[in-house]
Amino acid sequence: LKEFFSIFFTASFILVGIFLVGNAFDFAAKLIAGGAGGFNILKIFLLGIPSSFVFVIPVAFLIGWLATLSRLSAQSEIIAIQSSGVNPNFFLKSIFLTTLLTCAFLLYSNSFLAPKSNLNMNQEIKKIISEGFLKIEPKTFSKFGNFVFYVGKKDNENLYNINIFENNEKNRIKTKIFAKQGKIQKDQNQ
């Protein structure tokens, strides 16, 4: 069991890393455009770990037992154990016990941890994007989706000399909106 758990946790760590890096490209551009810093991106990565358990734990479990039993077989440990009078079903008991523990953890993870992880991660992404939206700097072009904002002056939430451009699919200006002053307000329902 000692060898199994060391291989299992190593494989889990590596697979979680691969899983998170694979998903990072999906939302990294959106977060950086929304004004996310390194700490915010790290927080989102950490919030996403439990949702990766559904894929990582079964694969790591299989790798752990295959590597353990392969090593025992390659070094003739199984034959030595049988020769000493120990029943080979001893290995099956260990495999069965770890299988039950892994299934119980996955049931809990898939029912509670992963949905909560996804919810927290999505809320954090929305929070970062909405906070980044409020970070419009004066005399700087700020792009959000298909919209480009230019503000001449900013005083807290009050904006002056506002230019808003909506771009089409070809990145050409589709709509122009000009205002002498305006105010940014967050929609509390989102």
Coordinates of N, CA and C in Angstrom, one line a residue:
L1 N 0.8 -1.2 0.0 CA 0.0 0.0 0.0 C 0.9 1.3 0.0
K2 N 2.0 1.2 0.7 CA 2.9 2.4 0.8 C 3.3 2.8 -0.6
E3 N 3.8 1.8 -1.4 CA 4.2 2.1 -2.8 C 3.1 2.6 -3.6
F4 N 1.9 2.0 -3.5 CA 0.7 2.4 -4.3 C 0.4 3.9 -4.0
F5 N 0.4 4.3 -2.7 CA 0.0 5.7 -2.4 C 1.0 6.7 -2.9
S6 N 2.3 6.3 -2.8 CA 3.3 7.3 -3.3 C 3.1 7.5 -4.8
I7 N 2.9 6.4 -5.6 CA 2.7 6.5 -7.0 C 1.3 7.2 -7.3
F8 N 0.3 6.9 -6.5 CA -1.0 7.5 -6.7 C -1.0 9.0 -6.5
F9 N -0.3 9.5 -5.5 CA -0.3 10.9 -5.2 C 0.6 11.7 -6.2
T10 N 1.7 11.0 -6.6 CA 2.5 11.6 -7.6 C 1.8 11.8 -9.0
A11 N 1.1 10.7 -9.4 CA 0.4 10.7 -10.6 C -0.8 11.7 -10.5
S12 N -1.4 11.8 -9.4 CA -2.5 12.8 -9.2 C -2.0 14.2 -9.3
F13 N -0.9 14.5 -8.7 CA -0.3 15.8 -8.8 C 0.1 16.2 -10.2
I14 N 0.7 15.3 -10.9 CA 1.1 15.5 -12.3 C -0.2 15.7 -13.2
L15 N -1.2 14.9 -13.0 CA -2.4 14.9 -13.8 C -3.2 16.2 -13.6
V16 N -3.3 16.6 -12.3 CA -3.9 17.9 -12.0 C -3.2 19.0 -12.7
G17 N -1.9 19.0 -12.6 CA -1.2 20.1 -13.3 C -1.4 20.1 -14.8
I18 N -1.4 18.9 -15.4 CA -1.7 18.8 -16.9 C -3.1 19.3 -17.2
F19 N -4.1 18.9 -16.3 CA -5.5 19.2 -16.5 C -5.7 20.8 -16.4
L20 N -5.0 21.4 -15.4 CA -5.2 22.8 -15.2 C -4.5 23.6 -16.3
V21 N -3.4 23.2 -16.8 CA -2.7 23.9 -17.9 C -3.5 23.8 -19.1
G22 N -4.1 22.6 -19.4 CA -5.0 22.4 -20.5 C -6.2 23.3 -20.5
N23 N -6.8 23.5 -19.4 CA -7.9 24.4 -19.2 C -7.6 25.9 -19.1
A24 N -6.3 26.2 -18.8 CA -5.9 27.6 -18.6 C -6.1 28.4 -19.9
F25 N -5.9 27.8 -21.0 CA -6.0 28.6 -22.3 C -7.4 29.0 -22.5
D26 N -8.4 28.3 -22.0 CA -9.8 28.6 -22.2 C -10.2 29.9 -21.6
F27 N -9.7 30.2 -20.5 CA -10.1 31.5 -19.8 C -9.0 32.5 -19.5
A28 N -7.8 32.1 -19.8 CA -6.7 33.0 -19.5 C -6.8 34.4 -20.2
A29 N -7.1 34.3 -21.5 CA -7.2 35.5 -22.3 C -8.3 36.4 -21.8
K30 N -9.4 35.8 -21.4 CA -10.6 36.5 -20.9 C -10.2 37.2 -19.6
L31 N -9.5 36.5 -18.7 CA -9.1 37.1 -17.4 C -8.1 38.2 -17.6
I32 N -7.1 38.0 -18.4 CA -6.1 39.1 -18.6 C -6.8 40.3 -19.2
A33 N -7.7 40.1 -20.2 CA -8.4 41.2 -20.8 C -9.3 41.9 -19.7
G34 N -9.8 41.1 -18.8 CA -10.6 41.7 -17.7 C -9.9 42.3 -16.6
G35 N -8.5 42.4 -16.7 CA -7.7 43.1 -15.7 C -7.2 42.2 -14.6
A36 N -7.2 40.9 -14.7 CA -6.8 40.0 -13.7 C -5.3 40.0 -13.5
G37 N -4.8 39.9 -12.3 CA -3.4 39.9 -12.0 C -3.0 38.4 -11.7
G38 N -1.8 38.2 -11.4 CA -1.2 36.9 -11.2 C -1.9 36.2 -10.0
F39 N -2.2 37.0 -8.9 CA -2.8 36.4 -7.7 C -4.2 35.9 -8.1
N40 N -5.0 36.7 -8.9 CA -6.3 36.3 -9.2 C -6.3 35.0 -10.1
I41 N -5.4 34.9 -11.0 CA -5.3 33.8 -11.9 C -4.9 32.5 -11.1
L42 N -4.0 32.7 -10.1 CA -3.6 31.6 -9.2 C -4.8 31.1 -8.4
K43 N -5.6 32.1 -7.9 CA -6.8 31.7 -7.1 C -7.8 30.9 -7.9
I44 N -7.9 31.3 -9.2 CA -8.9 30.6 -10.0 C -8.3 29.2 -10.3
F45 N -7.0 29.0 -10.5 CA -6.4 27.7 -10.7 C -6.7 26.8 -9.5
L46 N -6.5 27.4 -8.3 CA -6.7 26.6 -7.1 C -8.2 26.3 -6.9
L47 N -9.1 27.2 -7.2 CA -10.5 26.9 -7.1 C -10.9 25.8 -8.1
G48 N -10.2 25.6 -9.2 CA -10.5 24.6 -10.2 C -10.0 23.2 -9.9
I49 N -9.2 23.1 -8.9 CA -8.6 21.7 -8.7 C -9.6 20.7 -8.3
P50 N -10.6 21.0 -7.4 CA -11.6 19.9 -7.1 C -12.4 19.4 -8.3
S51 N -12.7 20.3 -9.2 CA -13.4 19.9 -10.4 C -12.6 19.0 -11.3
S52 N -11.3 18.9 -11.2 CA -10.5 18.0 -12.0 C -10.4 16.6 -11.4
F53 N -10.9 16.5 -10.1 CA -10.8 15.1 -9.5 C -11.6 14.1 -10.3
V54 N -12.7 14.5 -10.9 CA -13.5 13.5 -11.6 C -12.7 12.8 -12.7
F55 N -11.8 13.5 -13.3 CA -11.0 12.9 -14.3 C -9.6 12.3 -13.8
V56 N -9.0 13.0 -12.9 CA -7.7 12.7 -12.4 C -7.6 11.5 -11.5
I57 N -8.5 11.4 -10.5 CA -8.4 10.3 -9.5 C -8.5 8.9 -10.1
P58 N -9.5 8.7 -11.0 CA -9.5 7.3 -11.6 C -8.3 6.9 -12.3
V59 N -7.8 7.9 -13.1 CA -6.6 7.6 -13.9 C -5.4 7.4 -13.0
A60 N -5.2 8.2 -11.9 CA -4.1 8.1 -11.0 C -4.2 6.8 -10.2
F61 N -5.5 6.4 -9.9 CA -5.7 5.1 -9.2 C -5.2 3.9 -10.0
L62 N -5.6 4.0 -11.3 CA -5.2 2.9 -12.2 C -3.7 2.9 -12.4
I63 N -3.1 4.0 -12.6 CA -1.6 4.1 -12.7 C -0.9 3.6 -11.5
G64 N -1.4 3.9 -10.3 CA -0.8 3.5 -9.0 C -0.8 2.0 -8.9
W65 N -2.0 1.3 -9.1 CA -2.0 -0.1 -9.0 C -1.3 -0.8 -10.1
L66 N -1.3 -0.3 -11.3 CA -0.6 -1.0 -12.4 C 0.9 -0.9 -12.2
A67 N 1.4 0.2 -11.7 CA 2.8 0.4 -11.5 C 3.3 -0.5 -10.3
T68 N 2.5 -0.5 -9.2 CA 2.8 -1.3 -8.1 C 2.8 -2.8 -8.4
L69 N 1.8 -3.3 -9.0 CA 1.8 -4.7 -9.3 C 2.8 -5.1 -10.4
S70 N 3.1 -4.2 -11.3 CA 4.1 -4.5 -12.3 C 5.5 -4.6 -11.7
R71 N 5.8 -3.7 -10.7 CA 7.1 -3.8 -10.1 C 7.2 -5.1 -9.2
L72 N 6.1 -5.4 -8.5 CA 6.1 -6.7 -7.8 C 6.3 -7.9 -8.7
S73 N 5.7 -7.9 -9.8 CA 5.8 -9.0 -10.8 C 7.2 -9.0 -11.4
A74 N 7.7 -7.9 -11.8 CA 9.0 -7.8 -12.4 C 10.1 -8.3 -11.5
Q75 N 10.0 -8.0 -10.2 CA 11.0 -8.4 -9.3 C 10.7 -9.7 -8.6
S76 N 9.8 -10.5 -9.1 CA 9.4 -11.8 -8.7 C 8.9 -11.8 -7.2
E77 N 8.4 -10.6 -6.7 CA 7.9 -10.5 -5.4 C 6.7 -11.4 -5.2
I78 N 5.8 -11.4 -6.2 CA 4.6 -12.1 -6.1 C 4.9 -13.6 -5.9
I79 N 5.8 -14.1 -6.7 CA 6.2 -15.6 -6.6 C 6.8 -15.8 -5.2
A80 N 7.6 -14.9 -4.7 CA 8.3 -15.1 -3.4 C 7.2 -15.1 -2.3
I81 N 6.2 -14.3 -2.4 CA 5.1 -14.2 -1.4 C 4.3 -15.5 -1.5
Q82 N 4.0 -16.0 -2.7 CA 3.3 -17.3 -2.8 C 4.1 -18.5 -2.3
S83 N 5.4 -18.4 -2.5 CA 6.3 -19.5 -2.0 C 6.4 -19.6 -0.5
S84 N 6.2 -18.4 0.1 CA 6.3 -18.3 1.6 C 5.0 -18.7 2.2
G85 N 4.0 -19.1 1.4 CA 2.7 -19.6 2.0 C 1.6 -18.5 2.1
V86 N 1.8 -17.3 1.7 CA 0.8 -16.2 1.8 C -0.1 -16.4 0.6
N87 N -1.4 -16.3 0.8 CA -2.4 -16.4 -0.2 C -2.3 -15.1 -1.1
P88 N -2.3 -15.3 -2.5 CA -2.2 -14.2 -3.4 C -3.5 -13.3 -3.3
N89 N -4.6 -13.8 -2.7 CA -5.7 -12.9 -2.5 C -5.5 -11.7 -1.6
F90 N -4.3 -11.8 -0.9 CA -4.0 -10.7 0.0 C -3.9 -9.4 -0.9
F91 N -3.4 -9.5 -2.1 CA -3.3 -8.3 -3.0 C -4.7 -7.8 -3.3
L92 N -5.6 -8.7 -3.5 CA -7.0 -8.3 -3.9 C -7.7 -7.6 -2.8
K93 N -7.4 -8.0 -1.5 CA -8.0 -7.3 -0.4 C -7.5 -5.8 -0.4
S94 N -6.2 -5.6 -0.6 CA -5.6 -4.2 -0.6 C -6.3 -3.4 -1.8
I95 N -6.4 -4.1 -2.9 CA -6.9 -3.4 -4.1 C -8.4 -3.0 -3.8
F96 N -9.1 -4.0 -3.3 CA -10.6 -3.8 -3.0 C -10.8 -2.7 -1.9
L97 N -9.9 -2.6 -0.9 CA -10.0 -1.6 0.1 C -9.8 -0.2 -0.4
T98 N -8.7 -0.1 -1.2 CA -8.4 1.2 -1.8 C -9.5 1.6 -2.9
T99 N -10.0 0.6 -3.5 CA -11.1 0.9 -4.5 C -12.3 1.5 -3.8
L100 N -12.7 0.9 -2.6 CA -13.8 1.4 -1.9 C -13.6 2.8 -1.4
L101 N -12.4 3.1 -0.9 CA -12.1 4.4 -0.4 C -12.1 5.4 -1.5
T102 N -11.5 5.0 -2.7 CA -11.5 5.9 -3.8 C -12.9 6.2 -4.3
C103 N -13.8 5.2 -4.4 CA -15.1 5.4 -4.8 C -15.9 6.3 -3.9
A104 N -15.7 6.1 -2.6 CA -16.4 7.0 -1.6 C -15.9 8.4 -1.8
F105 N -14.6 8.6 -1.9 CA -14.1 10.0 -2.1 C -14.7 10.6 -3.4
L106 N -14.7 9.8 -4.5 CA -15.2 10.3 -5.8 C -16.7 10.6 -5.7
L107 N -17.5 9.8 -5.0 CA -18.9 10.1 -4.8 C -19.1 11.5 -4.1
Y108 N -18.3 11.7 -3.1 CA -18.4 13.0 -2.4 C -17.9 14.1 -3.3
S109 N -16.8 13.9 -4.0 CA -16.2 14.9 -4.8 C -17.1 15.3 -6.0
N110 N -17.7 14.3 -6.6 CA -18.6 14.6 -7.8 C -19.9 15.2 -7.3
S111 N -20.4 14.8 -6.1 CA -21.6 15.3 -5.6 C -21.5 16.7 -5.0
F112 N -20.4 17.0 -4.3 CA -20.3 18.2 -3.6 C -19.2 19.1 -4.0
L113 N -17.9 18.5 -4.0 CA -16.8 19.4 -4.2 C -16.7 20.0 -5.6
A114 N -16.9 19.2 -6.6 CA -16.8 19.6 -8.0 C -17.9 20.7 -8.4
P115 N -19.1 20.5 -8.0 CA -20.1 21.6 -8.3 C -19.8 22.9 -7.6
K116 N -19.4 22.8 -6.3 CA -19.1 24.0 -5.5 C -17.8 24.6 -6.1
S117 N -16.9 23.8 -6.5 CA -15.6 24.4 -7.2 C -16.0 25.1 -8.4
N118 N -16.8 24.5 -9.3 CA -17.2 25.2 -10.5 C -17.9 26.5 -10.3
L119 N -18.8 26.5 -9.3 CA -19.6 27.7 -8.9 C -18.7 28.8 -8.4
N120 N -17.8 28.4 -7.5 CA -16.8 29.4 -7.0 C -15.9 30.0 -8.0
M121 N -15.5 29.1 -8.9 CA -14.6 29.5 -10.0 C -15.3 30.5 -10.9
N122 N -16.5 30.1 -11.3 CA -17.3 31.0 -12.2 C -17.6 32.4 -11.6
Q123 N -17.9 32.4 -10.3 CA -18.2 33.6 -9.6 C -16.9 34.5 -9.5
E124 N -15.8 33.8 -9.3 CA -14.6 34.6 -9.2 C -14.2 35.2 -10.6
I125 N -14.4 34.4 -11.6 CA -14.1 34.9 -13.0 C -15.0 36.1 -13.3
K126 N -16.3 36.0 -13.0 CA -17.3 37.1 -13.2 C -16.9 38.4 -12.4
K127 N -16.4 38.1 -11.1 CA -16.0 39.2 -10.3 C -14.8 39.9 -10.8
I128 N -13.8 39.2 -11.3 CA -12.6 39.8 -11.9 C -12.9 40.6 -13.1
I129 N -13.8 40.0 -14.0 CA -14.1 40.7 -15.2 C -14.9 42.0 -14.9
S130 N -15.9 41.9 -14.0 CA -16.7 43.1 -13.6 C -15.8 44.2 -13.0
E131 N -14.9 43.8 -12.1 CA -14.0 44.7 -11.5 C -13.0 45.3 -12.6
G132 N -12.6 44.5 -13.5 CA -11.7 45.0 -14.6 C -12.5 46.0 -15.5
F133 N -13.8 45.8 -15.6 CA -14.6 46.7 -16.4 C -14.7 48.1 -15.8
L134 N -14.7 48.1 -14.5 CA -14.7 49.4 -13.8 C -13.4 50.1 -13.8
K135 N -12.3 49.5 -14.3 CA -11.0 50.1 -14.3 C -10.7 50.8 -15.6
I136 N -11.6 51.5 -16.1 CA -11.4 52.3 -17.3 C -10.5 53.5 -17.0
E137 N -9.4 53.6 -17.6 CA -8.5 54.7 -17.4 C -8.7 55.8 -18.3
P138 N -8.6 57.1 -17.8 CA -8.8 58.2 -18.7 C -7.7 58.3 -19.8
K139 N -8.1 58.8 -21.0 CA -7.2 59.0 -22.1 C -6.5 57.7 -22.5
T140 N -7.2 56.6 -22.4 CA -6.7 55.3 -22.8 C -7.8 54.5 -23.4
F141 N -7.5 53.8 -24.5 CA -8.5 52.9 -25.2 C -8.6 51.6 -24.4
S142 N -9.8 51.3 -24.0 CA -10.0 50.0 -23.3 C -11.0 49.2 -24.1
K143 N -10.6 48.0 -24.3 CA -11.4 47.1 -25.1 C -12.1 46.0 -24.3
F144 N -13.4 45.8 -24.4 CA -14.1 44.8 -23.7 C -15.1 44.1 -24.7
G145 N -14.7 42.9 -25.1 CA -15.5 42.2 -26.1 C -15.4 43.0 -27.5
N146 N -16.6 43.3 -28.0 CA -16.6 44.0 -29.3 C -16.6 45.6 -29.1
F147 N -16.5 46.0 -27.9 CA -16.6 47.4 -27.5 C -15.3 48.0 -27.2
V148 N -15.1 49.3 -27.6 CA -13.8 50.0 -27.3 C -14.3 51.3 -26.6
F149 N -13.8 51.6 -25.4 CA -14.1 52.7 -24.7 C -12.9 53.7 -24.6
Y150 N -13.3 55.0 -24.8 CA -12.3 56.0 -24.6 C -12.9 57.1 -23.7
V151 N -12.3 57.5 -22.6 CA -12.8 58.4 -21.7 C -11.8 59.6 -21.5
G152 N -12.3 60.8 -21.7 CA -11.4 61.9 -21.5 C -11.0 62.2 -20.1
K153 N -11.9 62.1 -19.2 CA -11.7 62.3 -17.8 C -12.5 61.4 -16.9
K154 N -11.9 61.0 -15.8 CA -12.7 60.1 -14.9 C -12.6 60.6 -13.5
D155 N -13.7 60.7 -12.8 CA -13.8 61.1 -11.4 C -14.6 60.0 -10.7
N156 N -13.9 59.1 -10.0 CA -14.6 57.9 -9.4 C -15.4 57.2 -10.4
E157 N -16.7 57.1 -10.3 CA -17.6 56.4 -11.2 C -18.1 57.4 -12.3
N158 N -17.8 58.6 -12.2 CA -18.3 59.6 -13.2 C -17.3 59.7 -14.3
L159 N -17.8 59.6 -15.6 CA -16.9 59.7 -16.7 C -17.3 60.9 -17.6
Y160 N -16.3 61.5 -18.2 CA -16.5 62.7 -19.0 C -15.9 62.5 -20.4
N161 N -16.5 63.1 -21.4 CA -16.1 63.0 -22.8 C -15.9 61.5 -23.2
I162 N -17.0 60.8 -23.2 CA -17.0 59.4 -23.4 C -17.2 59.1 -24.9
N163 N -16.4 58.2 -25.4 CA -16.5 57.6 -26.8 C -16.6 56.1 -26.6
I164 N -17.7 55.5 -27.2 CA -17.9 54.1 -27.2 C -18.0 53.6 -28.6
F165 N -17.2 52.7 -29.1 CA -17.2 52.2 -30.4 C -17.6 50.7 -30.3
E166 N -18.5 50.2 -31.1 CA -18.8 48.8 -31.3 C -18.3 48.3 -32.6
N167 N -17.5 47.3 -32.5 CA -16.8 46.7 -33.7 C -17.7 45.6 -34.3
N168 N -17.6 45.4 -35.6 CA -18.3 44.2 -36.2 C -17.3 43.0 -36.3
E169 N -17.7 42.0 -37.0 CA -16.8 40.8 -37.1 C -15.5 41.1 -37.8
K170 N -15.5 42.0 -38.6 CA -14.2 42.4 -39.4 C -13.4 43.4 -38.6
N171 N -13.8 43.7 -37.4 CA -13.1 44.6 -36.5 C -13.1 46.0 -37.0
R172 N -14.2 46.4 -37.7 CA -14.5 47.7 -38.2 C -15.6 48.3 -37.3
I173 N -15.6 49.6 -37.2 CA -16.6 50.3 -36.4 C -18.0 50.2 -36.9
K174 N -18.8 49.6 -36.1 CA -20.2 49.4 -36.5 C -21.1 50.5 -35.9
T175 N -20.9 50.9 -34.7 CA -21.7 51.9 -34.0 C -20.8 52.8 -33.2
K176 N -21.1 54.1 -33.2 CA -20.4 55.1 -32.4 C -21.3 55.7 -31.5
I177 N -20.9 55.9 -30.2 CA -21.7 56.5 -29.2 C -20.8 57.6 -28.5
F178 N -21.3 58.8 -28.5 CA -20.6 59.9 -27.8 C -21.5 60.5 -26.7
A179 N -20.8 60.8 -25.6 CA -21.6 61.5 -24.5 C -20.6 62.4 -23.8
K180 N -21.2 63.6 -23.3 CA -20.4 64.5 -22.5 C -20.0 64.0 -21.2
Q181 N -21.0 63.3 -20.6 CA -20.7 62.7 -19.3 C -21.6 61.4 -19.1
G182 N -21.1 60.6 -18.2 CA -21.9 59.4 -17.9 C -21.4 58.8 -16.6
K183 N -22.0 57.7 -16.2 CA -21.6 57.0 -14.9 C -21.7 55.5 -15.2
I184 N -20.7 54.8 -14.6 CA -20.7 53.3 -14.7 C -21.4 52.8 -13.4
Q185 N -22.3 51.9 -13.6 CA -23.0 51.2 -12.5 C -23.0 49.7 -12.8
K186 N -22.6 49.0 -11.7 CA -22.7 47.5 -11.9 C -24.1 47.0 -11.7
D187 N -24.5 46.1 -12.5 CA -25.8 45.4 -12.4 C -25.7 44.5 -11.2
Q188 N -26.5 44.7 -10.2 CA -26.4 43.9 -9.0 C -27.0 42.5 -9.2
N189 N -27.7 42.2 -10.3 CA -28.3 40.9 -10.5 C -27.3 40.0 -11.1
Q190 N -26.1 40.4 -11.5 CA -25.1 39.5 -12.2 C -24.0 39.2 -11.2

